[in-house]
Structure formats: C-alpha cells, structure tokens
Short mmCIF file of C-alpha atoms and ligand atoms in Angstrom, two decimals:
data_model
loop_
_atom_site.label_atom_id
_atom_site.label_comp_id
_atom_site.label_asym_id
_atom_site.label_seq_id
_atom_site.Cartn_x
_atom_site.Cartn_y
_atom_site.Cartn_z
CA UNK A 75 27.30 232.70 22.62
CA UNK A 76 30.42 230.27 21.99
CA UNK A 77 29.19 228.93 19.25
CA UNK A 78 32.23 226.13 18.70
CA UNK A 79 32.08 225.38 22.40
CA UNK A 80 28.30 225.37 22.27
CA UNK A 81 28.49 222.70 18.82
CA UNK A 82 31.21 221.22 20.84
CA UNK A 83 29.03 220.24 24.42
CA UNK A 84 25.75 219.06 22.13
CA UNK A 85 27.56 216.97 20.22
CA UNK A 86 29.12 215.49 23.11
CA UNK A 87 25.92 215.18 25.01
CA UNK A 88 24.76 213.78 22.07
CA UNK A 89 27.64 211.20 21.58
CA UNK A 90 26.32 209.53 24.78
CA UNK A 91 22.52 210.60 25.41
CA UNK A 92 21.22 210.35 21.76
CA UNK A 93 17.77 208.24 21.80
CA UNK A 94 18.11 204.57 20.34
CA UNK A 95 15.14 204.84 17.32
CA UNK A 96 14.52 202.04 14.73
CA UNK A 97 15.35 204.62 11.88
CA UNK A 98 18.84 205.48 13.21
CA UNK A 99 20.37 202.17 13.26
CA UNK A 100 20.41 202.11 9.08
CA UNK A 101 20.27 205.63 8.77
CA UNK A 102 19.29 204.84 4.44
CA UNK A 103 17.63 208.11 2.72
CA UNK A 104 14.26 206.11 1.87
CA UNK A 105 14.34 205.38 6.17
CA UNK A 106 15.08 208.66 7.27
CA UNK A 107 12.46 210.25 4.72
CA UNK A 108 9.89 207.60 5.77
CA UNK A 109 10.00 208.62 9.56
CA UNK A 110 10.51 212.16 8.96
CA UNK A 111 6.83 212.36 7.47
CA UNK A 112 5.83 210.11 10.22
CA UNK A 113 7.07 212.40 12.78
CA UNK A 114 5.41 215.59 11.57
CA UNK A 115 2.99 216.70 14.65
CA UNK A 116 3.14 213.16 16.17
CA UNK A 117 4.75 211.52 19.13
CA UNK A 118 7.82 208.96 18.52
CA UNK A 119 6.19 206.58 20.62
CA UNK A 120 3.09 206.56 18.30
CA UNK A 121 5.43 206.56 15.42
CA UNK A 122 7.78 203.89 16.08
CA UNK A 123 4.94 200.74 15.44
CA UNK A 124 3.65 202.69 12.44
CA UNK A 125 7.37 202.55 10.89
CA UNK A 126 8.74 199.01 11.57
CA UNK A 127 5.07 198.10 10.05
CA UNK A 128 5.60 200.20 7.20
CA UNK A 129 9.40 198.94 6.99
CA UNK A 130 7.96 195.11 6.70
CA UNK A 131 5.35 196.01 3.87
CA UNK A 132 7.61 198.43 2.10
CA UNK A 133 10.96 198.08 2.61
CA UNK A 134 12.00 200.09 -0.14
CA UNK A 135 10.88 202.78 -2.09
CA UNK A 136 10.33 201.18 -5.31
CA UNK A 137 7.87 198.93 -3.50
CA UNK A 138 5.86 201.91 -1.79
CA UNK A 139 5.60 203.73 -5.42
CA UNK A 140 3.90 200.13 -6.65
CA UNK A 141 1.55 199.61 -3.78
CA UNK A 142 -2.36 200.14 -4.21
CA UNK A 143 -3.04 203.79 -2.51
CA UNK A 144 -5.39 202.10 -0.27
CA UNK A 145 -2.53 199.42 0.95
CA UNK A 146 -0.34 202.62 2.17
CA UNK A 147 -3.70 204.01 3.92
CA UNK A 148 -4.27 201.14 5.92
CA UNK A 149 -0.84 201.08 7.15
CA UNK A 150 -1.38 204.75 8.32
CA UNK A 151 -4.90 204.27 9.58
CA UNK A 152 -4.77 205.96 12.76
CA UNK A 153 -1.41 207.91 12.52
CA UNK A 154 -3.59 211.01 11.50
CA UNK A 155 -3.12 213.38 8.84
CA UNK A 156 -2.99 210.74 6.00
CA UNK A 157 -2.23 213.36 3.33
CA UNK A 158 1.13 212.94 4.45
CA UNK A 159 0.81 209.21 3.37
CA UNK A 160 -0.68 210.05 0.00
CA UNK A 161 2.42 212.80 -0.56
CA UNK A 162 4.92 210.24 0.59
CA UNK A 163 3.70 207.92 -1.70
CA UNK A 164 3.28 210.33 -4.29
CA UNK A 165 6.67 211.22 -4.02
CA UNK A 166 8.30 207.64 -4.05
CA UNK A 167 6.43 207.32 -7.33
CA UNK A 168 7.97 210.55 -8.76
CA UNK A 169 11.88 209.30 -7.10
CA UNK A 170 11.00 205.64 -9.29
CA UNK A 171 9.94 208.17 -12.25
CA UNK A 172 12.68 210.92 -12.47
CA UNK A 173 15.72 210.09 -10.21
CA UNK A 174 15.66 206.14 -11.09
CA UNK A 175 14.40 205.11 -7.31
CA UNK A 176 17.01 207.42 -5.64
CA UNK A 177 15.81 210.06 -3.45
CA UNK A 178 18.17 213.13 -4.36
CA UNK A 179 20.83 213.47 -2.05
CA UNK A 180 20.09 217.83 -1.95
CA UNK A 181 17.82 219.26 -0.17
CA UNK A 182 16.90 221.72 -3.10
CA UNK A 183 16.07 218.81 -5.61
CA UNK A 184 14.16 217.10 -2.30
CA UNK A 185 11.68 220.35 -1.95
CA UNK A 186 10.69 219.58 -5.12
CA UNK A 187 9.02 216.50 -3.83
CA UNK A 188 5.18 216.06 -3.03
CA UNK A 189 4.85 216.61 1.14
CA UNK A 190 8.38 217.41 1.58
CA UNK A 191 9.08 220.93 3.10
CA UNK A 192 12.16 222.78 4.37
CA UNK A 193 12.20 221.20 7.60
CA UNK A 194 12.14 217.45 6.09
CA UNK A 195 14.70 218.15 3.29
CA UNK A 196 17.51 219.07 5.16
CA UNK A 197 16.93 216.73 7.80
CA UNK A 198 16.96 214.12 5.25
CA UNK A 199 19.84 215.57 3.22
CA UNK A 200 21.84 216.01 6.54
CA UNK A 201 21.35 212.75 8.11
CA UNK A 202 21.21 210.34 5.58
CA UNK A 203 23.37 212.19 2.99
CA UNK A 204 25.86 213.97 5.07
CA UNK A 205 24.70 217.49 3.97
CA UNK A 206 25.40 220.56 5.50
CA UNK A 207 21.52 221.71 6.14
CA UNK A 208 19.76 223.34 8.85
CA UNK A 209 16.57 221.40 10.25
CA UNK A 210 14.36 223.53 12.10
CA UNK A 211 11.30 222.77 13.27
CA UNK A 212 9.07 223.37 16.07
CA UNK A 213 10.99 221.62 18.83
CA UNK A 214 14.42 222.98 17.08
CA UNK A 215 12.51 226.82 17.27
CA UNK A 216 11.61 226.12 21.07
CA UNK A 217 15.22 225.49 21.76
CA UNK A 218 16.51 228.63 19.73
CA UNK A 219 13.78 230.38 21.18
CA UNK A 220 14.98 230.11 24.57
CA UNK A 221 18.92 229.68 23.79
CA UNK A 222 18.71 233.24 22.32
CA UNK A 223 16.06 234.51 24.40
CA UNK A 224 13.87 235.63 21.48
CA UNK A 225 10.71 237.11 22.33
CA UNK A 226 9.15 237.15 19.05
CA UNK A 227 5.78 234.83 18.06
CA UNK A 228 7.80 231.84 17.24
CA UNK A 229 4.76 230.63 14.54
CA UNK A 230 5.64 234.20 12.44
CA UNK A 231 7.71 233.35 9.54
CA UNK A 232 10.15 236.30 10.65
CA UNK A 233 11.32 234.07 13.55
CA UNK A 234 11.91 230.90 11.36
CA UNK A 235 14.36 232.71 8.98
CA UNK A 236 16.12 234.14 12.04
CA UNK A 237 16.01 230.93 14.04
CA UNK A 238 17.03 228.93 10.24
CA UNK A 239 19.92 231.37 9.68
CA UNK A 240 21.45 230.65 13.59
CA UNK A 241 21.36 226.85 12.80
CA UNK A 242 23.13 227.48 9.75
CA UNK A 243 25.69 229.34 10.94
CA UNK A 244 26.15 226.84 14.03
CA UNK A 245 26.27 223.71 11.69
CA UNK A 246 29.50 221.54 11.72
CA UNK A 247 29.84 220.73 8.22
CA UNK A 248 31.48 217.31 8.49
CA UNK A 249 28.48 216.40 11.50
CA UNK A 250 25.37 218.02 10.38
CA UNK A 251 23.18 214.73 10.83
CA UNK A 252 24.33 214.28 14.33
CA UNK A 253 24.25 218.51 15.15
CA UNK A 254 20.30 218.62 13.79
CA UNK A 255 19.45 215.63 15.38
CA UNK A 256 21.06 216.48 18.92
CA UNK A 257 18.96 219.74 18.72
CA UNK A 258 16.21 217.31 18.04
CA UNK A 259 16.46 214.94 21.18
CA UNK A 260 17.72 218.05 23.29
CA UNK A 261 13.90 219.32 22.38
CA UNK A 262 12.54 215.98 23.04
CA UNK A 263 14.18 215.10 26.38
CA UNK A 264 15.58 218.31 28.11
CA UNK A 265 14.69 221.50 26.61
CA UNK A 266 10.88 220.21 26.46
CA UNK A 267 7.30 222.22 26.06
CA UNK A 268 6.65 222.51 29.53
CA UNK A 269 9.13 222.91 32.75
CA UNK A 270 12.25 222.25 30.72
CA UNK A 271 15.21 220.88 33.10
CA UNK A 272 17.82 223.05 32.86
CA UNK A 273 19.63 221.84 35.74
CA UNK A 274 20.55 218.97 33.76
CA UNK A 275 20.82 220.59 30.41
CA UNK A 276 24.32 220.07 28.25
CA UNK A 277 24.42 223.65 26.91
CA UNK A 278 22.81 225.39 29.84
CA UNK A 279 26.04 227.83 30.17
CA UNK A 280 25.10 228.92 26.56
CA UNK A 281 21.63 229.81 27.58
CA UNK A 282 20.15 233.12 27.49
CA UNK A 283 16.72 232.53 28.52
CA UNK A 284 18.33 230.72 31.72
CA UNK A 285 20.64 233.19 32.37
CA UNK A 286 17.85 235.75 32.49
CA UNK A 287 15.55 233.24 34.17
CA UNK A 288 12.96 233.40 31.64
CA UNK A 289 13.01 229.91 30.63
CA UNK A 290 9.36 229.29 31.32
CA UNK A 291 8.39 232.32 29.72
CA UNK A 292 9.42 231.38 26.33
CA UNK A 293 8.77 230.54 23.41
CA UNK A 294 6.12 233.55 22.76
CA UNK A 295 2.97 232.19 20.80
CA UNK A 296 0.10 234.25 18.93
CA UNK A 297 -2.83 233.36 20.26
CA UNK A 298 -4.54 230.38 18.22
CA UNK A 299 -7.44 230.40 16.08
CA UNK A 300 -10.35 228.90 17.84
CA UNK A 301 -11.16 225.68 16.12
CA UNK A 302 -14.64 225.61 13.60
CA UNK A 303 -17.12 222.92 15.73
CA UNK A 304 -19.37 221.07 13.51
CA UNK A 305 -21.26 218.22 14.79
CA UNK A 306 -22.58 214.92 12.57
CA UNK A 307 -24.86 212.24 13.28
CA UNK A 308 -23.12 209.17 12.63
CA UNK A 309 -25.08 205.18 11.44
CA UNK A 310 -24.13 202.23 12.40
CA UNK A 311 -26.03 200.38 10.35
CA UNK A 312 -26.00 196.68 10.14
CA UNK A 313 -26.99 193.51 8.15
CA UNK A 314 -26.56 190.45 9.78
CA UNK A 315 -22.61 190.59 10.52
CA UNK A 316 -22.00 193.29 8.01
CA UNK A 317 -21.53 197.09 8.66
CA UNK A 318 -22.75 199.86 6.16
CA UNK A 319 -19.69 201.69 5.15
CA UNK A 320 -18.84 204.49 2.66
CA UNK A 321 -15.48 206.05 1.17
CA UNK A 322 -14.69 209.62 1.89
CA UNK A 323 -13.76 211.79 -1.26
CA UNK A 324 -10.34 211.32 -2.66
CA UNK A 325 -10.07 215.24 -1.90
CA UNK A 326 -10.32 216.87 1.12
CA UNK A 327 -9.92 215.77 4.96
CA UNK A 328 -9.43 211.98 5.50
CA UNK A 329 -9.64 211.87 1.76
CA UNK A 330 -10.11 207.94 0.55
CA UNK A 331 -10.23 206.97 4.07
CA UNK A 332 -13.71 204.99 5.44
CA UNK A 333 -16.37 206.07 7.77
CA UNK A 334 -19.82 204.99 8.68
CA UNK A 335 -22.10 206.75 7.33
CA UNK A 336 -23.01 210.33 8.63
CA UNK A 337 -24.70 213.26 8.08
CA UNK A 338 -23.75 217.00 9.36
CA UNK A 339 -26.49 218.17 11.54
CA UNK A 340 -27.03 220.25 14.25
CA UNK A 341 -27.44 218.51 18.15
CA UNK A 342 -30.80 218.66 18.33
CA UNK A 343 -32.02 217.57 15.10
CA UNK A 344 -29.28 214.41 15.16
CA UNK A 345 -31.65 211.76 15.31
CA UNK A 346 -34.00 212.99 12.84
CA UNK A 347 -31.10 213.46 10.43
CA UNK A 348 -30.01 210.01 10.89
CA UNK A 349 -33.10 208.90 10.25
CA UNK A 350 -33.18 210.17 6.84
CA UNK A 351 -29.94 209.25 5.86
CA UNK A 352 -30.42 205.50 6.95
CA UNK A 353 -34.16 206.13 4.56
CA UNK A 354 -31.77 207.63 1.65
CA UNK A 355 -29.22 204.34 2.18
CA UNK A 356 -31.81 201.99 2.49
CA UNK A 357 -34.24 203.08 0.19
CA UNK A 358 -37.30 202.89 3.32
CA UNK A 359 -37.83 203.71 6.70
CA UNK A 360 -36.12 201.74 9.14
CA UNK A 361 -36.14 202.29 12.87
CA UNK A 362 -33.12 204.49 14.14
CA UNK A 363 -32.23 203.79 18.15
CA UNK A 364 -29.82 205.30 20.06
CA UNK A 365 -27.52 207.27 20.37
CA UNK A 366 -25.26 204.43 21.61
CA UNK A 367 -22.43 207.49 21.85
CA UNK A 368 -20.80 210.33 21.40
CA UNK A 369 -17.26 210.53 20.07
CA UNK A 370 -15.31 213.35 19.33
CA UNK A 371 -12.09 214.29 17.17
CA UNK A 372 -9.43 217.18 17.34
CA UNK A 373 -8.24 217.63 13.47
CA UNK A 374 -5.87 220.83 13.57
CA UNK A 375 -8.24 223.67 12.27
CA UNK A 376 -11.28 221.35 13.91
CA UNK A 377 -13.90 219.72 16.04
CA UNK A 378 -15.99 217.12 15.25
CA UNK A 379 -18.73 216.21 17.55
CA UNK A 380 -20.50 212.48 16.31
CA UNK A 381 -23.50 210.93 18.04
CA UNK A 382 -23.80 207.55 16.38
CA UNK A 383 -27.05 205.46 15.70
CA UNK A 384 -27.71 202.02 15.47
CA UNK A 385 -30.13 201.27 12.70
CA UNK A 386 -31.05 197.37 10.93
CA UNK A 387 -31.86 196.30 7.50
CA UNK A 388 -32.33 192.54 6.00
CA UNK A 389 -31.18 193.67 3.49
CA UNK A 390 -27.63 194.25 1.74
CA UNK A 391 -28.50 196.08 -1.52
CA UNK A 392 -27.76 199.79 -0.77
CA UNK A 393 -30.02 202.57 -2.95
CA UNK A 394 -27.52 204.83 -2.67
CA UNK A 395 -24.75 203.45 -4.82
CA UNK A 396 -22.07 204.89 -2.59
CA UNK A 397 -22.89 203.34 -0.09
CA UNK A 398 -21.85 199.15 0.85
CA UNK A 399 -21.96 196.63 3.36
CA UNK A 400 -18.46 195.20 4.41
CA UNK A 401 -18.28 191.91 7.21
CA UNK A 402 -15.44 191.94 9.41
CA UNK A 403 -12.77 190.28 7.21
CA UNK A 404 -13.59 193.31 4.79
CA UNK A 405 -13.77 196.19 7.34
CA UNK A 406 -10.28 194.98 8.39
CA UNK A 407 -8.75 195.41 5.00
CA UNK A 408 -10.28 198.94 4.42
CA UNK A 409 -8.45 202.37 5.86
CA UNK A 410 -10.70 204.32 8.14
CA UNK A 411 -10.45 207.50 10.19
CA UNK A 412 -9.68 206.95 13.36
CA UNK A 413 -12.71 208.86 15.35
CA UNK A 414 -14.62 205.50 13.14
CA UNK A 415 -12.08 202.76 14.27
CA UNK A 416 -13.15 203.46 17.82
CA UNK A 417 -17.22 203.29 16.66
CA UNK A 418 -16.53 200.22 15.14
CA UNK A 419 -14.24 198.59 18.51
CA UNK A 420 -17.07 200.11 20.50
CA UNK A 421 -19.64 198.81 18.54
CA UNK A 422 -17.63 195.07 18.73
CA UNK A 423 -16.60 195.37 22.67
CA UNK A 424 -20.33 196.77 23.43
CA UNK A 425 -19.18 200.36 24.76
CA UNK A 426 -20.18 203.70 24.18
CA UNK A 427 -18.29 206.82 22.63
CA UNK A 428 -14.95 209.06 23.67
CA UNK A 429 -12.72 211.35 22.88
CA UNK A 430 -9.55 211.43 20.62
S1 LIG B 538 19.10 225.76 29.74
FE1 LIG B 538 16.94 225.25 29.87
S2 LIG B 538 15.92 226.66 28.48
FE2 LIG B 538 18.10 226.71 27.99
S3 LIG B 538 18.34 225.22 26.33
FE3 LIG B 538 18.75 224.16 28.24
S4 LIG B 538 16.79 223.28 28.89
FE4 LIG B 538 16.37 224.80 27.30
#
C-alpha cells in the first residue's frame, strides 16, 4: 500500500464526509472522554441523547466527580453496561484529585485512569490533545482487517498489535484526531459489518481484500462462547400506588442499579419461587397471579429469561429490610436496569413482556 496517498484520500474523504456529532463541535478532553465511554459497544444514535443529557447535568468534570453515584446512574439508566459510568466517574474524581481537574493530555498518564483502555486513551489524547496515537478498535480492526487482507481471528490479541502497529505507522502526526476518527466514520458508514460498499469507498484502490474480492469474507472471527442462560422469576409487587423495589449489590452486574424483586429459579418452578419470595418480603402469604410476562435480556457473557408476577399487600412495611416500596415520583428518581424499566412501562401501559 501507498501509505501517504492512502492518509492522503481518507483525510480528504474525511474533510467533506465526516459525521456532524454533538461531541465534535467543542472537541474539549472532558467531551471527547465522556462520549468515548459512551460509545464502547453502543450505537451513536443511542448515544447521542445520553450525552447532551449528561452534558446539561455535568458539564464539566469537576461537577461529575461531586455528583451522588446514583445521580450519574440515572443518567445512564438504559445505556447498558453502567460500570462504565461508575469508572468514568471514578476517574473524574481521581483527574479533580491528582491532575487538579485536568484530564492528562498523554495517553500513558490516561491508562492509568479507572475504565480507560488503549483504545479510549489515544483517541482522547489524539483528538482532543493533538497527540500522535493510534485508536484501534473493533470497527478500526474491521477496516485493517480487510485493507490488509488479514485472515487472522481479529478478537486474538496477535491481530490487535499487528493491526495497532499499521495505524501507527500510517498516523499523520500534525492530524492524528482527524486520521483516527476518519478510520472511525469510514467503519461506521462505508467499510461497515455487513455488505460493505466498496463501490463508493475513498480508499478502495488501497484495498487488498477488494482487490482479491474477499471483502465479505473478512474479518475472520473465533467462534463465540455460547452465552450462560439463567432464568428468574421476577414480583411486581404493589401497595396501593407504590412498587416493591430493591437495590442490586454495589458489586457485580448492574451493580447499585434497581430491580423488582426476583428470585433465580428454574421455568417450571417460577411461580412457586415467587411465591416464596413475595412470603420472605412480606412476612405472610399473599396470593401470587400471573405471569403477566416474559422479558428477556442479552448482557455480553448472558441470558436472562424473567417471568414476572403480580402480587398485593396493604401493607408498606417490608420484613426483609432490603427490600422498600417506592410511588412513582420515587421510582423515577432511582437507576434501574433496563430489562426492569420495560416491567415497570408495561406494568403502567397494561402490556405484557419482550425482548431487549
Ligand atoms: S474497499 Fe471495501 S472492504 Fe476495502 S476498505 Fe473500502 S469498504 Fe472496506
């Protein structure tokens, strides 16, 4: 490959194709970092509400490190995989505590961070800072993957030190920003997952994989590990207006987030199971109907399965201390999983269960 003329047609691509996103029009450190996190595994269409929220409530990092844990949870609720909130907070804390509310402008003092990787360093230190850093991740391996024609698993750590080193040799120092985030929207709107358009690609005439018409073929993936199933019976217990709720562990998947109450189980034994958690919450049998659904949720390494149960009390006092009633006004203020959001719209719209 040309690798000047290659630097030299994505850049120009770039110059007049590059995507218009609320983070690039003040391209500040604390910006960049914030929707860097946001972007790990999710879409930029999901991401863009999530940041100009997060923008309004904490426009700057000093404010983040400040704000109650929960606060920061609620603004994620729904985004998914909120240890990446809890990091990012984590590390605005330890920017206000060691580098007087500056995020370090090198990517070797931003590693050091809580949540931030490689991959999020140097596209921070490149785009807000100027830095001459590689940013490779998966859509940036795809793109490698095919421009070299590399048939190697692209997940094996081999492949990202190969695919790292290209980028680094590639990198304009004086436009590293705009080189790492051309490969980005190049990923995003040409060279994409599935049925990439090459006819219409920029740096097509650098491409092995087109030139040896193995586009489609590529980029090679080990086979995944099958996800573990587990399946919970989920209460929607109620008194009066209020909703029985309980916080997850501060460890742990959807750690501090809310749920409804719920208790692993297997299929068959769900309603029995519920039964005796709504007895251990209560403190006495109460009548269990249902199930009014069954939801699902996809975490990465996981399946949850939830039939939920409707279940009364008159009264609010909970045995289990764990364990409270919170009315609407409350339930809105609290962080909860997402696969529980949709119980509780359900539950308020009268429907019955999904998928994530
Ligand atoms: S020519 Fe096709 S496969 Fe090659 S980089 Fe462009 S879009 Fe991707």
């Amino acid at each position: 490959m040309d690798g000047r003329q290659f630097v030299q047609d994505l850049l120009a691509w770039y110059g007049q194709a590059a995507r218009s996103l609320p983070w690039r029009a003040s391209p500040d450190p604390y910006r960049v970092l914030v929707s860097e996190i946001m972007l790990q595994q999710t879409r930029v269409d999901t991401v863009i509400p999530y940041f100009q929220r997060f923008m309004e409530r904490f426009p700057s990092i000093g404010e983040l490190a400040r704000a109650p844990e929960q606060d920061v949870l609620k603004l994620w609720e729904g985004l998914g995989y909120y240890s990446r909130a809890r990091n990012l907070q984590a590390a605005a804390r330890e920017v206000e505590a060691a580098y007087g509310g500056v995020l370090p402008d090198s990517a070797g003092e931003m590693k050091k961070l809580p949540g931030i990787g490689e991959y999020t360093a140097g596209a921070v230190a490149s785009i807000a800072y100027g830095r001459a850093e590689p940013a490779v991740d998966g859509n940036v391996l795809r793109v490698f993957a095919r421009l070299y024609a590399i048939a190697q698993d692209i997940k094996a750590p081999a492949t990202k030190r190969a695919v790292t080193q290209i980028a680094a040799q590639l990198l304009p120092d004086a436009r590293a920003g705009a080189f790492n985030q051309a490969l980005m929207d190049l990923g995003a709107l040409v060279c994409t997952p599935k049925s990439p358009r090459c006819g219409e690609c920029p740096v097509q005439a650098h491409c092995a994989a087109r030139a040896a018409g193995v586009q489609a073929q590529l980029p090679m993936r080990s086979a995944s590990r099958t996800a573990r199933e587990e399946h919970y019976g989920a209460l929607l217990l109620q008194c009066g207006d209020a909703v029985c709720v309980s916080q997850r562990p501060g460890r742990g998947l959807l750690a501090g987030l809310w749920q409804l109450p719920q208790t692993a189980t297997e299929e068959a034994t769900a309603r029995q199971a519920t039964a005796e958690l709504a007895r251990s919450i209560t403190g006495r049998d109460v009548a269990v109907s249902g199930p009014l659904g069954r939801y699902t949720h996809a975490f990465s390494h996981l399946h949850w399965t939830i039939d939920l149960f409707a279940a009364y009390s008159d009264s609010d006092v909970c045995a289990d201390g764990s364990f409270h009633y919170a009315d609407a006004g409350q339930r809105a203020a609290l962080p909860f999983g997402r696969v529980f959001l949709r119980m509780l719209a359900d539950h308020a719209r009268g429907g019955r269960g999904g998928h994530d």
